[in-house]
Amino acid sequence: PAGSPPAPPRPGTQRLPQAIVVGVKKGGTRAVLEFIRVHPDVRALGTEPHFFDRNYDRGLEWYRSLMPRTLDSQITVEKTPSYFVTKEAPRRIFNMSRDTKLIVVVRNPVTRAISDYTQTLSKKPDIPTFEGLSFRNRSLGLVDTSWNAIRIGMYAVHLESWLQYFPLSQIHFVSGEKLITDPAGEMGKVQDFLGIKRVITDKHFYFNKTKGFPCLKKSERSGLPRCLGKSKGR
């Protein structure tokens, strides 16, 4: 309304992320993001921006404009699991900042492939069987490594691209299995890697027997328990 005082400026600054969850698809990346954003020193982008794979031509200022506002004491985090298998992503992230901390969530590659397949199956029910897609020759035991669900899980192949630009000390691996059995322990290591105080502990989690996964007792903005969506943990 005319004559009303201007709204006070929002605190903080939009910064490029200092840490990125770069992979791996169906490994538990959403869980890591939801768990770490409970920390008061972390602000995370909730959606996947796909900047370093699909939207790179929009430029760094566009990317920065998506980020949440942070105070000087806070870390900005984003996650896009497809970065891990994108050939250009390591170089592009390095060109943004060679100090970027990278988080990779891995799990048993066979379990990961089955989870990937079930996600595709839920959208395309007429695809061939898992066995049909995963073998070039079943009787000889020849696996089809060109099938994306298998290829993503060949972690060592993709890691070579990252190690051309980043030392292992800047890459933290989270166990997708331990994230289920000991979420506080795994998140403790993530907090250490990010250089922030261990605030997220056992008191933040409870095990949901129906889903078979740990859930947050308290989400970032409400006092209500928070579990991951129904598309997780198929």
PDB file of N, CA, C and O in Angstrom, residues 155-204:
ATOM      1  N   TYR A 155      31.131 -47.669  -9.945  1.00  0.00           N
ATOM      2  CA  TYR A 155      31.617 -46.447  -9.306  1.00  0.00           C
ATOM      3  C   TYR A 155      33.049 -46.085  -9.693  1.00  0.00           C
ATOM      4  O   TYR A 155      33.371 -44.914  -9.900  1.00  0.00           O
ATOM      5  N   ALA A 156      33.920 -47.084  -9.784  1.00  0.00           N
ATOM      6  CA  ALA A 156      35.334 -46.819 -10.064  1.00  0.00           C
ATOM      7  C   ALA A 156      35.529 -46.153 -11.430  1.00  0.00           C
ATOM      8  O   ALA A 156      36.395 -45.295 -11.595  1.00  0.00           O
ATOM      9  N   VAL A 157      34.704 -46.544 -12.395  1.00  0.00           N
ATOM     10  CA  VAL A 157      34.794 -45.969 -13.747  1.00  0.00           C
ATOM     11  C   VAL A 157      34.521 -44.466 -13.694  1.00  0.00           C
ATOM     12  O   VAL A 157      35.273 -43.653 -14.250  1.00  0.00           O
ATOM     13  N   HIS A 158      33.441 -44.083 -13.005  1.00  0.00           N
ATOM     14  CA  HIS A 158      33.065 -42.662 -12.945  1.00  0.00           C
ATOM     15  C   HIS A 158      34.004 -41.866 -12.051  1.00  0.00           C
ATOM     16  O   HIS A 158      34.288 -40.697 -12.313  1.00  0.00           O
ATOM     17  N   LEU A 159      34.512 -42.521 -11.003  1.00  0.00           N
ATOM     18  CA  LEU A 159      35.380 -41.825 -10.054  1.00  0.00           C
ATOM     19  C   LEU A 159      36.666 -41.341 -10.710  1.00  0.00           C
ATOM     20  O   LEU A 159      37.217 -40.307 -10.319  1.00  0.00           O
ATOM     21  N   GLU A 160      37.116 -42.047 -11.731  1.00  0.00           N
ATOM     22  CA  GLU A 160      38.337 -41.632 -12.433  1.00  0.00           C
ATOM     23  C   GLU A 160      38.224 -40.196 -12.948  1.00  0.00           C
ATOM     24  O   GLU A 160      39.189 -39.431 -12.896  1.00  0.00           O
ATOM     25  N   SER A 161      37.056 -39.841 -13.463  1.00  0.00           N
ATOM     26  CA  SER A 161      36.857 -38.476 -13.982  1.00  0.00           C
ATOM     27  C   SER A 161      37.000 -37.444 -12.869  1.00  0.00           C
ATOM     28  O   SER A 161      37.572 -36.367 -13.064  1.00  0.00           O
ATOM     29  N   TRP A 162      36.469 -37.763 -11.690  1.00  0.00           N
ATOM     30  CA  TRP A 162      36.520 -36.823 -10.561  1.00  0.00           C
ATOM     31  C   TRP A 162      37.933 -36.667 -10.026  1.00  0.00           C
ATOM     32  O   TRP A 162      38.350 -35.565  -9.640  1.00  0.00           O
ATOM     33  N   LEU A 163      38.685 -37.775 -10.017  1.00  0.00           N
ATOM     34  CA  LEU A 163      40.037 -37.723  -9.452  1.00  0.00           C
ATOM     35  C   LEU A 163      41.018 -36.977 -10.365  1.00  0.00           C
ATOM     36  O   LEU A 163      42.124 -36.651  -9.945  1.00  0.00           O
ATOM     37  N   GLN A 164      40.597 -36.673 -11.571  1.00  0.00           N
ATOM     38  CA  GLN A 164      41.428 -35.818 -12.432  1.00  0.00           C
ATOM     39  C   GLN A 164      41.414 -34.367 -11.949  1.00  0.00           C
ATOM     40  O   GLN A 164      42.315 -33.595 -12.277  1.00  0.00           O
ATOM     41  N   TYR A 165      40.398 -34.017 -11.174  1.00  0.00           N
ATOM     42  CA  TYR A 165      40.247 -32.621 -10.729  1.00  0.00           C
ATOM     43  C   TYR A 165      40.271 -32.451  -9.210  1.00  0.00           C
ATOM     44  O   TYR A 165      40.678 -31.405  -8.709  1.00  0.00           O
ATOM     45  N   PHE A 166      39.805 -33.446  -8.471  1.00  0.00           N
ATOM     46  CA  PHE A 166      39.687 -33.309  -7.022  1.00  0.00           C
ATOM     47  C   PHE A 166      40.445 -34.418  -6.298  1.00  0.00           C
ATOM     48  O   PHE A 166      40.359 -35.584  -6.685  1.00  0.00           O
ATOM     49  N   PRO A 167      41.170 -34.064  -5.213  1.00  0.00           N
ATOM     50  CA  PRO A 167      41.821 -35.114  -4.420  1.00  0.00           C
ATOM     51  C   PRO A 167      40.780 -35.883  -3.612  1.00  0.00           C
ATOM     52  O   PRO A 167      39.696 -35.360  -3.328  1.00  0.00           O
ATOM     53  N   LEU A 168      41.119 -37.111  -3.242  1.00  0.00           N
ATOM     54  CA  LEU A 168      40.186 -37.929  -2.450  1.00  0.00           C
ATOM     55  C   LEU A 168      39.798 -37.251  -1.136  1.00  0.00           C
ATOM     56  O   LEU A 168      38.718 -37.492  -0.612  1.00  0.00           O
ATOM     57  N   SER A 169      40.674 -36.395  -0.615  1.00  0.00           N
ATOM     58  CA  SER A 169      40.379 -35.713   0.654  1.00  0.00           C
ATOM     59  C   SER A 169      39.186 -34.769   0.533  1.00  0.00           C
ATOM     60  O   SER A 169      38.588 -34.381   1.530  1.00  0.00           O
ATOM     61  N   GLN A 170      38.809 -34.410  -0.704  1.00  0.00           N
ATOM     62  CA  GLN A 170      37.654 -33.531  -0.915  1.00  0.00           C
ATOM     63  C   GLN A 170      36.397 -34.295  -1.309  1.00  0.00           C
ATOM     64  O   GLN A 170      35.368 -33.693  -1.633  1.00  0.00           O
ATOM     65  N   ILE A 171      36.494 -35.627  -1.299  1.00  0.00           N
ATOM     66  CA  ILE A 171      35.341 -36.463  -1.651  1.00  0.00           C
ATOM     67  C   ILE A 171      35.003 -37.334  -0.450  1.00  0.00           C
ATOM     68  O   ILE A 171      35.857 -38.053   0.054  1.00  0.00           O
ATOM     69  N   HIS A 172      33.768 -37.234   0.015  1.00  0.00           N
ATOM     70  CA  HIS A 172      33.345 -38.048   1.155  1.00  0.00           C
ATOM     71  C   HIS A 172      32.313 -39.073   0.682  1.00  0.00           C
ATOM     72  O   HIS A 172      31.326 -38.724   0.048  1.00  0.00           O
ATOM     73  N   PHE A 173      32.573 -40.340   1.008  1.00  0.00           N
ATOM     74  CA  PHE A 173      31.660 -41.407   0.615  1.00  0.00           C
ATOM     75  C   PHE A 173      30.762 -41.787   1.784  1.00  0.00           C
ATOM     76  O   PHE A 173      31.252 -42.069   2.882  1.00  0.00           O
ATOM     77  N   VAL A 174      29.468 -41.767   1.544  1.00  0.00           N
ATOM     78  CA  VAL A 174      28.479 -42.173   2.538  1.00  0.00           C
ATOM     79  C   VAL A 174      27.990 -43.567   2.164  1.00  0.00           C
ATOM     80  O   VAL A 174      27.696 -43.828   0.994  1.00  0.00           O
ATOM     81  N   SER A 175      27.903 -44.456   3.137  1.00  0.00           N
ATOM     82  CA  SER A 175      27.367 -45.801   2.883  1.00  0.00           C
ATOM     83  C   SER A 175      25.839 -45.745   2.928  1.00  0.00           C
ATOM     84  O   SER A 175      25.255 -45.419   3.961  1.00  0.00           O
ATOM     85  N   GLY A 176      25.216 -46.073   1.804  1.00  0.00           N
ATOM     86  CA  GLY A 176      23.754 -46.094   1.749  1.00  0.00           C
ATOM     87  C   GLY A 176      23.162 -47.110   2.708  1.00  0.00           C
ATOM     88  O   GLY A 176      22.083 -46.905   3.268  1.00  0.00           O
ATOM     89  N   GLU A 177      23.881 -48.224   2.932  1.00  0.00           N
ATOM     90  CA  GLU A 177      23.404 -49.247   3.871  1.00  0.00           C
ATOM     91  C   GLU A 177      23.470 -48.747   5.310  1.00  0.00           C
ATOM     92  O   GLU A 177      22.529 -48.899   6.084  1.00  0.00           O
ATOM     93  N   LYS A 178      24.607 -48.136   5.675  1.00  0.00           N
ATOM     94  CA  LYS A 178      24.757 -47.637   7.055  1.00  0.00           C
ATOM     95  C   LYS A 178      23.834 -46.451   7.331  1.00  0.00           C
ATOM     96  O   LYS A 178      23.472 -46.192   8.468  1.00  0.00           O
ATOM     97  N   LEU A 179      23.471 -45.744   6.267  1.00  0.00           N
ATOM     98  CA  LEU A 179      22.534 -44.631   6.419  1.00  0.00           C
ATOM     99  C   LEU A 179      21.190 -45.128   6.944  1.00  0.00           C
ATOM    100  O   LEU A 179      20.459 -44.408   7.616  1.00  0.00           O
ATOM    101  N   ILE A 180      20.869 -46.400   6.656  1.00  0.00           N
ATOM    102  CA  ILE A 180      19.629 -47.010   7.134  1.00  0.00           C
ATOM    103  C   ILE A 180      19.816 -47.573   8.540  1.00  0.00           C
ATOM    104  O   ILE A 180      18.991 -47.363   9.423  1.00  0.00           O
ATOM    105  N   THR A 181      20.935 -48.279   8.762  1.00  0.00           N
ATOM    106  CA  THR A 181      21.124 -48.961  10.058  1.00  0.00           C
ATOM    107  C   THR A 181      21.678 -48.043  11.137  1.00  0.00           C
ATOM    108  O   THR A 181      21.424 -48.248  12.323  1.00  0.00           O
ATOM    109  N   ASP A 182      22.447 -47.023  10.738  1.00  0.00           N
ATOM    110  CA  ASP A 182      23.052 -46.104  11.714  1.00  0.00           C
ATOM    111  C   ASP A 182      23.099 -44.692  11.139  1.00  0.00           C
ATOM    112  O   ASP A 182      24.175 -44.166  10.842  1.00  0.00           O
ATOM    113  N   PRO A 183      21.925 -44.064  10.961  1.00  0.00           N
ATOM    114  CA  PRO A 183      21.906 -42.738  10.324  1.00  0.00           C
ATOM    115  C   PRO A 183      22.715 -41.692  11.085  1.00  0.00           C
ATOM    116  O   PRO A 183      23.402 -40.877  10.475  1.00  0.00           O
ATOM    117  N   ALA A 184      22.670 -41.731  12.409  1.00  0.00           N
ATOM    118  CA  ALA A 184      23.393 -40.732  13.199  1.00  0.00           C
ATOM    119  C   ALA A 184      24.904 -40.880  13.013  1.00  0.00           C
ATOM    120  O   ALA A 184      25.626 -39.879  12.903  1.00  0.00           O
ATOM    121  N   GLY A 185      25.378 -42.136  12.965  1.00  0.00           N
ATOM    122  CA  GLY A 185      26.805 -42.372  12.764  1.00  0.00           C
ATOM    123  C   GLY A 185      27.282 -41.869  11.412  1.00  0.00           C
ATOM    124  O   GLY A 185      28.323 -41.199  11.308  1.00  0.00           O
ATOM    125  N   GLU A 186      26.517 -42.177  10.351  1.00  0.00           N
ATOM    126  CA  GLU A 186      26.900 -41.729   9.007  1.00  0.00           C
ATOM    127  C   GLU A 186      26.834 -40.211   8.891  1.00  0.00           C
ATOM    128  O   GLU A 186      27.689 -39.585   8.273  1.00  0.00           O
ATOM    129  N   MET A 187      25.796 -39.608   9.485  1.00  0.00           N
ATOM    130  CA  MET A 187      25.663 -38.153   9.409  1.00  0.00           C
ATOM    131  C   MET A 187      26.708 -37.459  10.283  1.00  0.00           C
ATOM    132  O   MET A 187      27.088 -36.321  10.012  1.00  0.00           O
ATOM    133  N   GLY A 188      27.185 -38.140  11.322  1.00  0.00           N
ATOM    134  CA  GLY A 188      28.281 -37.593  12.117  1.00  0.00           C
ATOM    135  C   GLY A 188      29.523 -37.403  11.257  1.00  0.00           C
ATOM    136  O   GLY A 188      30.206 -36.370  11.320  1.00  0.00           O
ATOM    137  N   LYS A 189      29.808 -38.393  10.403  1.00  0.00           N
ATOM    138  CA  LYS A 189      30.969 -38.311   9.511  1.00  0.00           C
ATOM    139  C   LYS A 189      30.777 -37.209   8.464  1.00  0.00           C
ATOM    140  O   LYS A 189      31.730 -36.530   8.089  1.00  0.00           O
ATOM    141  N   VAL A 190      29.545 -37.043   7.990  1.00  0.00           N
ATOM    142  CA  VAL A 190      29.267 -35.975   7.022  1.00  0.00           C
ATOM    143  C   VAL A 190      29.509 -34.611   7.667  1.00  0.00           C
ATOM    144  O   VAL A 190      30.116 -33.718   7.053  1.00  0.00           O
ATOM    145  N   GLN A 191      29.059 -34.437   8.904  1.00  0.00           N
ATOM    146  CA  GLN A 191      29.267 -33.170   9.610  1.00  0.00           C
ATOM    147  C   GLN A 191      30.756 -32.897   9.817  1.00  0.00           C
ATOM    148  O   GLN A 191      31.219 -31.766   9.642  1.00  0.00           O
ATOM    149  N   ASP A 192      31.515 -33.939  10.167  1.00  0.00           N
ATOM    150  CA  ASP A 192      32.974 -33.781  10.315  1.00  0.00           C
ATOM    151  C   ASP A 192      33.598 -33.346   8.992  1.00  0.00           C
ATOM    152  O   ASP A 192      34.454 -32.453   8.952  1.00  0.00           O
ATOM    153  N   PHE A 193      33.179 -33.980   7.905  1.00  0.00           N
ATOM    154  CA  PHE A 193      33.723 -33.660   6.575  1.00  0.00           C
ATOM    155  C   PHE A 193      33.441 -32.209   6.197  1.00  0.00           C
ATOM    156  O   PHE A 193      34.289 -31.532   5.612  1.00  0.00           O
ATOM    157  N   LEU A 194      32.246 -31.729   6.558  1.00  0.00           N
ATOM    158  CA  LEU A 194      31.872 -30.347   6.229  1.00  0.00           C
ATOM    159  C   LEU A 194      32.496 -29.337   7.193  1.00  0.00           C
ATOM    160  O   LEU A 194      32.379 -28.130   6.987  1.00  0.00           O
ATOM    161  N   GLY A 195      33.129 -29.838   8.249  1.00  0.00           N
ATOM    162  CA  GLY A 195      33.775 -28.948   9.208  1.00  0.00           C
ATOM    163  C   GLY A 195      32.800 -28.231  10.118  1.00  0.00           C
ATOM    164  O   GLY A 195      33.052 -27.108  10.556  1.00  0.00           O
ATOM    165  N   ILE A 196      31.659 -28.876  10.396  1.00  0.00           N
ATOM    166  CA  ILE A 196      30.665 -28.278  11.286  1.00  0.00           C
ATOM    167  C   ILE A 196      30.483 -29.160  12.516  1.00  0.00           C
ATOM    168  O   ILE A 196      30.812 -30.344  12.505  1.00  0.00           O
ATOM    169  N   LYS A 197      29.964 -28.565  13.573  1.00  0.00           N
ATOM    170  CA  LYS A 197      29.792 -29.281  14.831  1.00  0.00           C
ATOM    171  C   LYS A 197      28.790 -30.425  14.666  1.00  0.00           C
ATOM    172  O   LYS A 197      27.833 -30.314  13.909  1.00  0.00           O
ATOM    173  N   ARG A 198      29.032 -31.528  15.394  1.00  0.00           N
ATOM    174  CA  ARG A 198      28.090 -32.662  15.351  1.00  0.00           C
ATOM    175  C   ARG A 198      26.828 -32.306  16.146  1.00  0.00           C
ATOM    176  O   ARG A 198      26.771 -32.502  17.352  1.00  0.00           O
ATOM    177  N   VAL A 199      25.856 -31.789  15.435  1.00  0.00           N
ATOM    178  CA  VAL A 199      24.576 -31.410  16.050  1.00  0.00           C
ATOM    179  C   VAL A 199      23.533 -32.500  15.806  1.00  0.00           C
ATOM    180  O   VAL A 199      22.697 -32.791  16.653  1.00  0.00           O
ATOM    181  N   ILE A 200      23.578 -33.111  14.615  1.00  0.00           N
ATOM    182  CA  ILE A 200      22.615 -34.159  14.250  1.00  0.00           C
ATOM    183  C   ILE A 200      23.077 -35.472  14.885  1.00  0.00           C
ATOM    184  O   ILE A 200      24.137 -36.002  14.532  1.00  0.00           O
ATOM    185  N   THR A 201      22.298 -35.984  15.826  1.00  0.00           N
ATOM    186  CA  THR A 201      22.688 -37.183  16.578  1.00  0.00           C
ATOM    187  C   THR A 201      21.511 -38.157  16.631  1.00  0.00           C
ATOM    188  O   THR A 201      20.480 -37.943  15.992  1.00  0.00           O
ATOM    189  N   ASP A 202      21.669 -39.209  17.434  1.00  0.00           N
ATOM    190  CA  ASP A 202      20.615 -40.231  17.573  1.00  0.00           C
ATOM    191  C   ASP A 202      19.259 -39.649  17.923  1.00  0.00           C
ATOM    192  O   ASP A 202      18.227 -40.195  17.525  1.00  0.00           O
ATOM    193  N   LYS A 203      19.253 -38.554  18.662  1.00  0.00           N
ATOM    194  CA  LYS A 203      17.970 -37.994  19.120  1.00  0.00           C
ATOM    195  C   LYS A 203      17.132 -37.444  17.963  1.00  0.00           C
ATOM    196  O   LYS A 203      15.946 -37.178  18.130  1.00  0.00           O
ATOM    197  N   HIS A 204      17.733 -37.285  16.797  1.00  0.00           N
ATOM    198  CA  HIS A 204      16.995 -36.760  15.642  1.00  0.00           C
ATOM    199  C   HIS A 204      16.255 -37.840  14.847  1.00  0.00           C
ATOM    200  O   HIS A 204      15.482 -37.518  13.955  1.00  0.00           O
TER     201      HIS A 204
END
